[in-house]
Structure formats: C-alpha cells, structure tokens
Coordinates of C-alpha atoms in Angstrom, one line a residue:
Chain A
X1 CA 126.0 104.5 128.7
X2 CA 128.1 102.3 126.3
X3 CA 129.5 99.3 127.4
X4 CA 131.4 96.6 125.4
X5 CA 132.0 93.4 126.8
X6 CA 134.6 90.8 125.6
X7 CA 134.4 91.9 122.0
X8 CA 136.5 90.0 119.6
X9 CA 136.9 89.9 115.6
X10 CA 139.0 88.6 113.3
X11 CA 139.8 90.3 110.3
X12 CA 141.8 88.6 107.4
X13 CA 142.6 85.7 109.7
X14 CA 144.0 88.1 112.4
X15 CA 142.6 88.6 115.9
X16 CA 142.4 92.1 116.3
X17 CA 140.5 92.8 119.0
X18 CA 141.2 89.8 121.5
X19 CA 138.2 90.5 124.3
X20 CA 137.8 94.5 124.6
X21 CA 136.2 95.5 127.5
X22 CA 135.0 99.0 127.6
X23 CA 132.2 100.8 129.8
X24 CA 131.7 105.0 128.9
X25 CA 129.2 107.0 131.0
X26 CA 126.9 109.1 129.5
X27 CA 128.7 112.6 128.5
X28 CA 132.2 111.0 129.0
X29 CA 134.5 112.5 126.5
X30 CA 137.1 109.4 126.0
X31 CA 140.2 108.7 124.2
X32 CA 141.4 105.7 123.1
X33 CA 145.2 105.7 122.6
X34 CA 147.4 102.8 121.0
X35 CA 150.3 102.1 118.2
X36 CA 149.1 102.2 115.1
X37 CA 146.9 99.5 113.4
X38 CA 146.0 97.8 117.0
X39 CA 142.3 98.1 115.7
X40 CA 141.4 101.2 117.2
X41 CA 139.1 102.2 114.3
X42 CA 137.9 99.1 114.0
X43 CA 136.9 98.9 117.7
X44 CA 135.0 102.5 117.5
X45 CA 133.4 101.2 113.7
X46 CA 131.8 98.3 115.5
X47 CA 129.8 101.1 118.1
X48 CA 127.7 101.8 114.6
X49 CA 127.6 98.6 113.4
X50 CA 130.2 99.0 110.1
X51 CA 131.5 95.9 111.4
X52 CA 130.3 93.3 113.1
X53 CA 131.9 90.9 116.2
X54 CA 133.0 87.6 116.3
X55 CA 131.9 87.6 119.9
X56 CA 130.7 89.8 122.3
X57 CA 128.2 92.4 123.0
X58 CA 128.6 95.9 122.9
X59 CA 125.6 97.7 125.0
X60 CA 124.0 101.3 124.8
X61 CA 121.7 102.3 127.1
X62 CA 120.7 98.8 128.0
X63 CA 120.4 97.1 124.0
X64 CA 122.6 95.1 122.9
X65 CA 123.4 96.4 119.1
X66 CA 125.4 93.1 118.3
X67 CA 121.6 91.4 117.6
X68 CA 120.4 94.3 116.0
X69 CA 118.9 94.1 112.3
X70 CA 120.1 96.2 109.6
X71 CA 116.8 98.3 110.2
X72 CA 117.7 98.8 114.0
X73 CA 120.7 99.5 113.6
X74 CA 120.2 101.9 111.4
X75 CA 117.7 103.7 114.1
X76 CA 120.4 103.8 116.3
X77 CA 122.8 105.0 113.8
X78 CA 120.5 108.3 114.1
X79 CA 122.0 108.9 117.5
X80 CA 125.5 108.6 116.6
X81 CA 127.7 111.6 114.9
X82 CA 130.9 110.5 113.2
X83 CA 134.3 112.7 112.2
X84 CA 136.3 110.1 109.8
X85 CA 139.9 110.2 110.1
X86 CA 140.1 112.0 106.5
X87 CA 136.9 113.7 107.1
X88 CA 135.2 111.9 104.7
X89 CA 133.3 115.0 102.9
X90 CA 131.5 114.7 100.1
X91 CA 133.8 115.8 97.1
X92 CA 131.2 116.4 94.5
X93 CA 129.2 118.4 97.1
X94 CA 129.9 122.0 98.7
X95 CA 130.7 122.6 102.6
X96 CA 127.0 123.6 102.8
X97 CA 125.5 120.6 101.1
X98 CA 127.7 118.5 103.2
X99 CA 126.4 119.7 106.5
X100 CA 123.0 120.0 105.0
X101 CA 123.3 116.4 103.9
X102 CA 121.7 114.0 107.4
X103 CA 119.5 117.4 107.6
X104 CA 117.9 117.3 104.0
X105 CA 117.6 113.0 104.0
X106 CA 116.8 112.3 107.4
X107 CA 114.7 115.3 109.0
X108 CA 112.1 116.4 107.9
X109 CA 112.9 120.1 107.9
X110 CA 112.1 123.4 105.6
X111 CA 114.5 125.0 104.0
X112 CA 115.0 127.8 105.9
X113 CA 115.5 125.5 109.1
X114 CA 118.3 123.7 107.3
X115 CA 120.0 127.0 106.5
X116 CA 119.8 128.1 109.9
X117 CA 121.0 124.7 111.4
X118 CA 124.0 124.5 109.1
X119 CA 124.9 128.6 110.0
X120 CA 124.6 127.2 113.4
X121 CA 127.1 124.4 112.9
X122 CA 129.5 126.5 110.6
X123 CA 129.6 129.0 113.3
X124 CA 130.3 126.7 116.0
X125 CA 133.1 125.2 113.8
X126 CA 134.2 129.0 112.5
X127 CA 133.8 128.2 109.0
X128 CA 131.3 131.0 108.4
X129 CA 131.6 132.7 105.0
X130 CA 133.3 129.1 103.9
X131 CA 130.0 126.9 102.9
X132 CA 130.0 127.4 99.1
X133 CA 133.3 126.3 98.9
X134 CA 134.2 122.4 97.5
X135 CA 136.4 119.8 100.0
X136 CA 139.2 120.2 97.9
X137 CA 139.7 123.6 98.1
X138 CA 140.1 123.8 102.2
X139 CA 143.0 123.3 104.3
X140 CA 143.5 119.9 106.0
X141 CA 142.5 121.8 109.5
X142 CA 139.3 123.5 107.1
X143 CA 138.4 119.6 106.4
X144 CA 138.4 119.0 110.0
X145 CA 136.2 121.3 111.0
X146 CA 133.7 120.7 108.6
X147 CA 133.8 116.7 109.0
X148 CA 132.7 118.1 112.9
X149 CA 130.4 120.3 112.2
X150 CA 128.7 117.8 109.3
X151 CA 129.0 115.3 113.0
X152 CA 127.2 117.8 115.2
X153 CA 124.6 119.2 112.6
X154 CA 121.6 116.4 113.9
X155 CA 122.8 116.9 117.5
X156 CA 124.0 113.1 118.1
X157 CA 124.3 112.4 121.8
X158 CA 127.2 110.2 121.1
X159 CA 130.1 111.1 118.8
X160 CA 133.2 109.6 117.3
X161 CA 136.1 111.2 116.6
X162 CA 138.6 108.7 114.2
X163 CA 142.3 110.0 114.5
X164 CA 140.6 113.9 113.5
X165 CA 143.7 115.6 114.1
X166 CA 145.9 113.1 111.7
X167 CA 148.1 115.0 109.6
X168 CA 147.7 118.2 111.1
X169 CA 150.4 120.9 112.3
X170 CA 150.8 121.7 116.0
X171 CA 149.2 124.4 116.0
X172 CA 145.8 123.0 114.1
X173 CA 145.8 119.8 116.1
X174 CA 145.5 121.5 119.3
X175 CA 142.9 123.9 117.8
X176 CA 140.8 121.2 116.6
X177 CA 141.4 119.4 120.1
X178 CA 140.0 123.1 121.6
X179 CA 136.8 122.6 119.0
X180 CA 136.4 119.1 120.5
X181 CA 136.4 120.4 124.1
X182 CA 134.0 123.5 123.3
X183 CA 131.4 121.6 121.3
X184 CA 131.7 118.7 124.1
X185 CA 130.2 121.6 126.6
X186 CA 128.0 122.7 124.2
X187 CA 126.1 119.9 122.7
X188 CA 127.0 117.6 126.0
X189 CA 127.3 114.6 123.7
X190 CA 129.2 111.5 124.5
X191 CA 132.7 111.5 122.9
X192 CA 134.8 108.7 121.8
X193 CA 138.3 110.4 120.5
X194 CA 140.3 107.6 118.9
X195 CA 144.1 109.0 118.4
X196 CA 147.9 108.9 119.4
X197 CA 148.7 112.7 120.1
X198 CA 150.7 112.6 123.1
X199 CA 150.2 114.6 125.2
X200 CA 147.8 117.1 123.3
X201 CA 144.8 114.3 123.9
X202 CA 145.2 114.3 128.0
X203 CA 144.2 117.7 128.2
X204 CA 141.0 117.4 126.4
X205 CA 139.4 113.8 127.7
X206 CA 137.9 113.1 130.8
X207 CA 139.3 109.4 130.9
X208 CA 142.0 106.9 128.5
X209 CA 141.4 103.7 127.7
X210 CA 144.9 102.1 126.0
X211 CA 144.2 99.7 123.4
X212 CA 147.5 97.1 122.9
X213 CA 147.1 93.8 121.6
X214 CA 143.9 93.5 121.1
X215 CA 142.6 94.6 124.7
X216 CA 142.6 97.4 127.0
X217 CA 145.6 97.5 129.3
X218 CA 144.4 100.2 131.4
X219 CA 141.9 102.6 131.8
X220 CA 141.4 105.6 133.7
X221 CA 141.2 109.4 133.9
X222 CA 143.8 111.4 131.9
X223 CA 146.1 112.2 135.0
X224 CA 146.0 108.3 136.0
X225 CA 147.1 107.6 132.6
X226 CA 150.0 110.0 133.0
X227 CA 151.0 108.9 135.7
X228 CA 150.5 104.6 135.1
X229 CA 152.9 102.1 136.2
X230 CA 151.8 99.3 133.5
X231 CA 155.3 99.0 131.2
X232 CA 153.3 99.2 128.2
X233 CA 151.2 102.6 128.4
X234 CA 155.1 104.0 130.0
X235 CA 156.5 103.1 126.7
X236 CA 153.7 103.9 124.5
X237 CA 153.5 107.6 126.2
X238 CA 157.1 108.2 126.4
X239 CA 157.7 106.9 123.2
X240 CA 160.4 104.7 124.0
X241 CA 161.7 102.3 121.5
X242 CA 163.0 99.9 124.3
X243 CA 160.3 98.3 126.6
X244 CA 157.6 95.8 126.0
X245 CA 156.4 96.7 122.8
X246 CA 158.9 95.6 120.4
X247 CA 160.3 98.8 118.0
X248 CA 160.5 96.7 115.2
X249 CA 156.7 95.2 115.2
X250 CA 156.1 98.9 114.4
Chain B
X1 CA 145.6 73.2 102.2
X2 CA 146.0 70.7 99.2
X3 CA 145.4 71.5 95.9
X4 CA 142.0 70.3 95.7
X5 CA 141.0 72.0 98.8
X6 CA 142.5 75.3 97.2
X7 CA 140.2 74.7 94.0
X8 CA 137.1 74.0 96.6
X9 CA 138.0 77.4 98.4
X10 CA 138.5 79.4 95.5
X11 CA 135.1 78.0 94.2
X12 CA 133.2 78.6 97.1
X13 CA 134.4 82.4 96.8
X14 CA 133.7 82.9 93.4
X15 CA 130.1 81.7 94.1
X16 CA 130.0 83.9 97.0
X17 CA 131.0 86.9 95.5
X18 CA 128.3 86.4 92.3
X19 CA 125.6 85.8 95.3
X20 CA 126.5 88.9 96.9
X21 CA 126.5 90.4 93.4
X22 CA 123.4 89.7 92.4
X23 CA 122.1 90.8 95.9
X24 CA 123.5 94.0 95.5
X25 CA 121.5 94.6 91.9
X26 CA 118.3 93.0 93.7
X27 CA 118.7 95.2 96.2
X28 CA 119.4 98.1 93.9
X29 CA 116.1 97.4 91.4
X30 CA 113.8 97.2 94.7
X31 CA 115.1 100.7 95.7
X32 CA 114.4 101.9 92.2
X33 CA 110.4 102.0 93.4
X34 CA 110.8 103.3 96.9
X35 CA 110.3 107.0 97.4
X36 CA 111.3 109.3 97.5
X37 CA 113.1 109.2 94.5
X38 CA 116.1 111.0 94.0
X39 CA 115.3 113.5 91.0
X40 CA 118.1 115.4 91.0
X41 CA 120.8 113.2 91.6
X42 CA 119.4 111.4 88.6
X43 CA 119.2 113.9 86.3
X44 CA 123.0 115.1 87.4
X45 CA 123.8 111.1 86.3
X46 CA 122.1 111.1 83.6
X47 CA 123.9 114.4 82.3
X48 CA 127.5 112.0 83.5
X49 CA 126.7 109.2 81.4
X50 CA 124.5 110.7 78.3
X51 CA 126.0 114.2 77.8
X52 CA 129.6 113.7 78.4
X53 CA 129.7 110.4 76.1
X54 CA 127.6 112.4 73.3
X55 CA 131.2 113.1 71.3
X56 CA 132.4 109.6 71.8
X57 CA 129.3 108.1 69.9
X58 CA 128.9 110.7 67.3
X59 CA 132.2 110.4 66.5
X60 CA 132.4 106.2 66.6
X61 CA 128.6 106.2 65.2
X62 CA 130.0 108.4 62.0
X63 CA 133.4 106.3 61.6
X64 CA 131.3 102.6 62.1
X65 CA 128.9 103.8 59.1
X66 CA 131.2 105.2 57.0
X67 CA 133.2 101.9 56.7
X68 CA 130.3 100.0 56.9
X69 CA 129.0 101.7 53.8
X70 CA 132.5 101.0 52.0
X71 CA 132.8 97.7 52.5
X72 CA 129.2 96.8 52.3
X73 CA 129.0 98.3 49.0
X74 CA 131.8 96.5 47.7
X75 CA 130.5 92.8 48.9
X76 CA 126.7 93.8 47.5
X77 CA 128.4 94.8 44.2
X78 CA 130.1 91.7 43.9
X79 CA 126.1 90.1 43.7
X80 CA 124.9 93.5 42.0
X81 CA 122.7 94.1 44.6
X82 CA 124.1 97.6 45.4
X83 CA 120.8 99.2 45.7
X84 CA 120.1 97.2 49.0
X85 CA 123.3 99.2 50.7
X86 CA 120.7 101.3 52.6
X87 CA 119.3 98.5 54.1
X88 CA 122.6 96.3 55.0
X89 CA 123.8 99.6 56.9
X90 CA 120.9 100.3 58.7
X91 CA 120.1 96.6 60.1
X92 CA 123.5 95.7 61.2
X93 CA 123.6 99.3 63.3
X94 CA 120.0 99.3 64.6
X95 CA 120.2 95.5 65.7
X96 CA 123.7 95.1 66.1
X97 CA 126.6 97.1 66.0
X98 CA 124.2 100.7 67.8
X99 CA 123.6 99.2 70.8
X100 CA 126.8 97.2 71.4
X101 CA 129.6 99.4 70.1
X102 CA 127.5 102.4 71.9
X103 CA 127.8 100.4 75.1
X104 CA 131.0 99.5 75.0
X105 CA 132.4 103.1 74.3
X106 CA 130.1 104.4 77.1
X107 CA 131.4 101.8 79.2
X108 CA 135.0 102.9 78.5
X109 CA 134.2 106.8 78.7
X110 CA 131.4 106.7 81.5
X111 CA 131.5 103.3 83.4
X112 CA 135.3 103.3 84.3
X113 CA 134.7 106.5 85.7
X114 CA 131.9 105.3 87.9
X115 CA 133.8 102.4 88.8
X116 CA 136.9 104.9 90.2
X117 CA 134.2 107.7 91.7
X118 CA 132.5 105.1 93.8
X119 CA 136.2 103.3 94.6
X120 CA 137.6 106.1 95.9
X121 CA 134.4 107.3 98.1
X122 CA 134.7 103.4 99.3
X123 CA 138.4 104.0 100.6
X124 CA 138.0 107.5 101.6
X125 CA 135.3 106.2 104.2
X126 CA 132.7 108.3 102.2
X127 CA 130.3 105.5 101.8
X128 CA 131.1 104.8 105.4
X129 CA 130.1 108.2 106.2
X130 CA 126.6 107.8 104.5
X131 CA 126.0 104.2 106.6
X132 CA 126.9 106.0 109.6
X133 CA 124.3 108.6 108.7
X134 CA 121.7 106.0 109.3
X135 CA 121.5 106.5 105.3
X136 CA 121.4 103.7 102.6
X137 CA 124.7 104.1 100.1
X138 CA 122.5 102.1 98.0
X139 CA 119.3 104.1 97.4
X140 CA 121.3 107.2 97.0
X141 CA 124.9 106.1 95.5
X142 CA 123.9 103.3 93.4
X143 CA 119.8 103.6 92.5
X144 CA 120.5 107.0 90.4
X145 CA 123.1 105.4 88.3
X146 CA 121.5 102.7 87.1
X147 CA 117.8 104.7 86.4
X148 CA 120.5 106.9 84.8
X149 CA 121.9 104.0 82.2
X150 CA 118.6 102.2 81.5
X151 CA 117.5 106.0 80.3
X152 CA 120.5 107.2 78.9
X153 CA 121.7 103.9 76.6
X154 CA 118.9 103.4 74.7
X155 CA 119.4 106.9 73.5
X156 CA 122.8 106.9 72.8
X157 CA 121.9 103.8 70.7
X158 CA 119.6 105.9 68.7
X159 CA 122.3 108.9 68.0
X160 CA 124.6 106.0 67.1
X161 CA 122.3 104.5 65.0
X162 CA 121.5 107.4 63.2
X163 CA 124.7 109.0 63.1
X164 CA 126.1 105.7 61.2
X165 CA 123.3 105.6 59.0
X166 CA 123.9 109.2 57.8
X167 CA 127.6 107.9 57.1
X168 CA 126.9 105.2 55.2
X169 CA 125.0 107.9 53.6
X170 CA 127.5 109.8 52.6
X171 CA 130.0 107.2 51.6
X172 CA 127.5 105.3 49.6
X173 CA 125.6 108.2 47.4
X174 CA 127.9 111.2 48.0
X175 CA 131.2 109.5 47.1
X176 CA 130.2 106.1 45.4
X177 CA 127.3 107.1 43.4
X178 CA 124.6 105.2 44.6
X179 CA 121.2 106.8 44.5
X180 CA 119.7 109.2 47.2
X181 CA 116.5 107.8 46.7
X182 CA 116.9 104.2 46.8
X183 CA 119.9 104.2 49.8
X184 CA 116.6 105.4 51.8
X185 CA 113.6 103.7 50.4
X186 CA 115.1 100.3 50.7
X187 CA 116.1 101.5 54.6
X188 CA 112.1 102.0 54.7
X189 CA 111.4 98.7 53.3
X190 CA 113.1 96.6 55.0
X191 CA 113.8 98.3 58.7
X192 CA 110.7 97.2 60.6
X193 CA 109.8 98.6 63.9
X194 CA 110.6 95.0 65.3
X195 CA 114.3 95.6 64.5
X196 CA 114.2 98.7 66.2
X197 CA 112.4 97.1 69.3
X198 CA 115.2 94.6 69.2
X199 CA 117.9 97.2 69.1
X200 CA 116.4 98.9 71.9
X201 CA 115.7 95.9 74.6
X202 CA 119.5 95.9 73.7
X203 CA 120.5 98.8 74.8
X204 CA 118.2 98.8 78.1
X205 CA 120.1 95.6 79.2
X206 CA 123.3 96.8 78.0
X207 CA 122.7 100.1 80.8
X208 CA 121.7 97.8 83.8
X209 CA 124.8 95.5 83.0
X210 CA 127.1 98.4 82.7
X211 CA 126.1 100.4 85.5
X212 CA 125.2 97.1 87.8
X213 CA 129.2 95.9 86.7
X214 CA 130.7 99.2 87.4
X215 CA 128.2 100.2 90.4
X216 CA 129.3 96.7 92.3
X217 CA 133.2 96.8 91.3
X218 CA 133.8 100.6 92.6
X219 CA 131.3 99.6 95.8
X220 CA 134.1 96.6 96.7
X221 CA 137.0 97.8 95.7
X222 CA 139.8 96.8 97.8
X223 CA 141.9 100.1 99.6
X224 CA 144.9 102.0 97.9
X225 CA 145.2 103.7 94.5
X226 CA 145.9 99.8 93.9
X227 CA 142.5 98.9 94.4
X228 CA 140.6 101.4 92.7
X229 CA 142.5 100.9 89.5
X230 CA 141.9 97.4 89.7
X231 CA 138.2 97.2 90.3
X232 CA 138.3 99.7 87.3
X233 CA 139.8 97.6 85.2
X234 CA 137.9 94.4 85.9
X235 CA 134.2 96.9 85.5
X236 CA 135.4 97.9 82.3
X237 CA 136.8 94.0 81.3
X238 CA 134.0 92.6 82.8
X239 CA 131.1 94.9 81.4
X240 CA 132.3 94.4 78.4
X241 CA 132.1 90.6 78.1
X242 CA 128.8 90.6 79.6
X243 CA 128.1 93.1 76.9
X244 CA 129.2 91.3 74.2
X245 CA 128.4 87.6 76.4
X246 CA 124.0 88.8 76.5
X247 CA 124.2 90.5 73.1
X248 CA 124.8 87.0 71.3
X249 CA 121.7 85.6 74.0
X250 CA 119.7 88.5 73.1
X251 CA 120.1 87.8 69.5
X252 CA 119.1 84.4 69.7
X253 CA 115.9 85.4 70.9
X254 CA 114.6 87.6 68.3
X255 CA 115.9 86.0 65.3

C-alpha cells in the first residue's frame, strides 16, 4: 500500500503541492487528473525519491521513504517501474539494449535469460521484430510502448505512468491505455497513471484522485468521478472555461 | 532584499554550486575504483573523444609547428643561433603549446559535445530514467568519460607534439635550409624526459578538468534547448580558463 500524507514542497519559491493526501491499495491501478503544471509529476517523482518533501511522509508498505538514505532508497527504487512522459529511451542505445538495460546492471542474469525476458516484454508490448531498431526511428506510439515494456521488464509491483499517452492520436492513446489495462492483469502491479485524457482514462483506472491547487479535491472510483458534484473536477472534466478554475491562469 | 543582501545571496550560491561541484568529481574519482567497471562504455568514449578529435589535432599540431618553425627561425637568426630551431620547436610544444592547444581544441570538438549529450538526457528525463532504475547516472554516465579523458589527452598531446615537430621540420630544413641533422640532434640534446613528464602530467589534468567541467555543466543544465546551449557554452568557456588558469600553476611547479 502507498500512502502519502500531508506532502508539501516548494519548488522555485512556489508551493506546489500544498498537503497531498493520497492512500493506493495494493494492485490499484490509479489516475491522477489535473490542469496542467499543478505538480502532478512532481507529486508521482517524489514516490521514487527524485524529489524530496518539504513536509510530509509518503508510506509503502509500512516505511516511510521520506527518511530514507540515498542507499535505501535506491533498494526501493528496485520495486518501482517508471514510463516517462517522453519515454525517456536511451538514444545512443537500440530498443533491445533499452529493455535489456535494469536486466544487464541490476540482475544478475545470463545472456540467454535476458534475451528471453526482453522477447517476453517486446511481445507483451507488440514490438516483436522491432528491438534492433534506435529511439529515433519509431513512432511516438512505438516510443510508448517500449518506455512500458523497458518499465515492466524487472516485474515492478508498482508502476508509474507520467502523461504516457502525451502527444499521441486518438487512436494510439486509447491503444496504449488498452496496453496499460492488459499488462495491469498481467503483471498485477500497482499503477499510478498521471494524465488529463478525458474521458479515455476513466475507462481504464480503478479510482481518480484530482490534483488542483496543490491538494486532492476528490477521490474516488472512475464512475464517482464522473459523476462528482465538487465545481472544480465538473469544470476540469467538462472542460469548461467558466467555473472555478479561472481560464486565464491556464 | 538590499543590495548587500543580494551580493550575500549571490555569494552563498556561487559557493554552493563549487561545493556541489567538487562533490560531484569526488564522487565521480571514488566510482572510478568500484567494480565492476564499465569496459565497454569506456572504450566507446574513449573512441568519442580520441578518434573523432584525431583530425582536429593533426591538422592544429601541423599548422602550430609550421609557424613555430618560421617565426622561431627568424628570432634565432637574429642571435645566429639557428641551429638550436630543433630544440625551440620541440620544448615550447612538448611543455607548452601540445598539451594546452590539444586540450583546448578537444574541448571545443569533444567536450561541448559531452556537455549537450548529457544536457539533453538531463531534460529528456533520461538520467531520471537511470535514478529510477535504482542505477547510479554517475558510475555509468559520468565515470567512463572521465577514465576516457585522463587516457585519451595525454595521447592526443603526443600526436600534437609530434605532428608540430615534423612541421617545424619541414619549414625549417625543407624550405629554409637548415640542416637535417642538426634540426634533430639539438631536439635530442636538449629534450629531456623531464620535459616530456611535464607535458604529460599536463595533459592528464587537462582530461579530468575538461571532462569534470563538461560532465558537471551537461549533468545541471537547466530545461529547454535554452539550457543545454547555455551549459555548453559556459563547459566550453569555462574548461578552457581552467585550462589555460592550471597550465600557468602547473608550470610554476616544474620550472
């Protein structure tokens, strides 16, 4: 279980987060939705310790990673897959040294068990036949995929998803979304989907947490979401430019 | 904030920014012994900063002899002490000009590319992406490139250093008529070994300064195309000056 309690931090003088509260069960696939540069990213970068609080404690499975030293943190790093809004490949490094990356530096496995891992992972992602190509020769939806599958390669039990679908088509977003969902059955990890596709992201998640000025207005299964009262998720879903959130702080 | 305060606060970040600095390279020399070393990645840097800058020298190396030679040739004639040409050429490259100019040029053609490589993995979450692999960006982004300097400069000296000498060569027996023989036996009387030592502890510091500059400034550069091209700009501005800056302190030393 994650929880995070009262988390604040400032960055560049600005409170970002203002006291996020947050608590996932274990195999919970959740998004977090919110405008644009509400800290989002910054709240899901804190779960692995690439930023650190101002205040506040964020808990998994009873440890509270806030206190953690680099060297503990980095243990519990190993439990954690993460797909970067851009993906985040490797650009000197092929498809298949990508996913064979975590495999080759943090396992101790033989060669043949690292080709059969990353086959595994290819296929999952249906890349297959596409490893000995370079990141800058796939498609933005290609990128996707292989960011997920480099995520899922050490079998994390918890994964983060930062905006994957950003700057995708219809039609790739809500494939990706699909590759969420069927590696989330799969691999039964713990998801943490950060995005603002509305309504392609309800489908997919078991619950919503909305992030708006710095905190969590509401939380609660997709259909509760959906269906909210609170003025700000209604605007923020609906996408109107009237309402509490003011159009031109956008 | 007054002015003073301002000064106090700009202060305080400068000295926070060399501490973090000269973290970073601690950190970075006490990975260079902690296994398991990272062959191949090293040997691919090595190949980015030797190989690729091999035209750069040979082509600076020839051009710094060859005017060396001329104008060295005119000032000893002026004395009539032509014959010791050989000589002139080969100490001012092998304990001066070899190590530095090869530096600098390598940290034009090499460094400002590692600067803008390791930038643009910084703002396209890359390094990111190896931190949340439980992996240390140090040990394997950093670590190989400076191994890879400290090897590689010290060599690149020497082609300089040789190339130059074979210029002023040419310029001062081929096309001013100075003898073959004595342009080399004067090099062998007066070129000690502790000239060449000199040239080469150089060189070594020259590659952990570049590499250390260019490593640190692409590792915090700031996001946007803005940033990269500004962090590669100060590696290259700031390299050099430390460059030029620890050659004189260097010099000092061994005199």
């Amino acid at each position: 279980m994650i929880e995070i309690i009262e988390l604040k931090k400032r960055l560049n003088g600005q409170l970002v987060l203002k006291g996020v509260n947050l608590r996932i069960e274990d195999r919970e696939l959740v998004a977090i939705i919110g405008r644009s540069g509400t800290g989002k990213s910054v709240l899901i970068k804190h779960l692995i310790g690439l930023f650190k609080p101002d205040s506040g404690s964020i808990i998994i499975d009873g440890m509270d990673i806030v206190r953690f030293s680099t060297r503990q943190l980095c243990k519990i790093r190993e439990r954690f897959g993460v797909v970067f809004q851009g993906g985040a490949l490797f650009d000197s490094m092929s498809i298949y040294d990508n996913i064979a990356f975590p495999l080759r530096e943090r396992l101790r496995l033989s060669e043949k068990e690292i080709e059969d891992r990353v086959s595994r992972a290819l296929d999952d992602v249906g890349l297959l036949g596409h490893e000995h190509k370079f990141p800058a020769e796939l498609s933005g939806g290609m990128k996707k995929r292989a960011a997920l599958a480099r995520a899922l390669v050490t079998e994390p039990s918890i994964v983060l998803f930062d905006e994957p679908t950003t700057g995708l088509d219809p039609i790739t977003l809500n494939a990706i979304f699909r590759l969420i969902k069927k590696t989330h059955r799969k691999y039964n990890f713990t998801g943490i989907i950060v995005s603002h596709d509305i309504p392609e992201i309800f489908y997919i998640v078991d619950k919503v947490a909305m992030l708006e000025d710095g905190k969590i207005v509401e939380y609660g299964t997709a259909e509760q979401i959906q269906h909210s009262s609170h003025p700000v998720v209604r605007q923020f879903i609906t996408g109107a430019t009237e309402g509490p959130i003011e159009a031109t702080a956008l | 904030m007054n002015p003073l305060e301002k000064l106090g606060a700009k202060a305080v970040g400068l000295l926070r920014s060399m501490g973090d600095m000269f973290i970073f390279l601690i950190t970075a020399l006490f990975y260079i012994f902690v296994p398991p070393f990272k062959f191949r990645v090293l040997l691919k840097q090595i190949r980015f900063f030797g190989n690729k800058s091999l035209v750069v020298i040979v082509l600076t190396g020839a051009f710094t002899g060859m005017v060396l030679g001329l104008q060295v040739f005119y000032t000893l004639r002026k004395f009539g002490s032509e014959a010791l040409l050989g000589p002139a050429v080969a100490l001012s490259l092998v304990r001066e000009l070899g190590p530095v100019l090869s530096a600098l040029m390598v940290t034009g053609r090499a460094g400002s590319a590692l600067t803008a490589e390791i930038g643009i993995m910084k703002i396209t979450e890359q390094i990111d992406a190896i931190l949340a692999m439980a992996l240390n960006p140090i040990r394997y982004l950093i670590v190989p490139n400076i191994v890879a300097a400290i090897v590689v400069f010290p060599l690149l000296g020497a082609v300089f250093n040789l190339v130059g000498i074979y210029s002023g060569y040419i310029v001062g027996v081929k096309i001013l008529g100075l003898s073959k023989g004595t342009y080399f036996s004067q090099i062998e009387n007066f070129l000690g070994m502790e000239d060449i030592k000199i040239g080469f502890i150089k060189s070594v510091f020259f590659g952990l300064i570049v590499s250390w500059v260019c490593c640190w400034k692409g590792y915090t550069a700031e996001y946007g195309a803005e940033g990269v091209s500004k962090a590669t700009t100060q590696a290259v501005v700031l390299s050099s000056v430390l460059i030029l800056v620890s050659d004189y302190i260097i010099g000092t030393f061994y005199l």
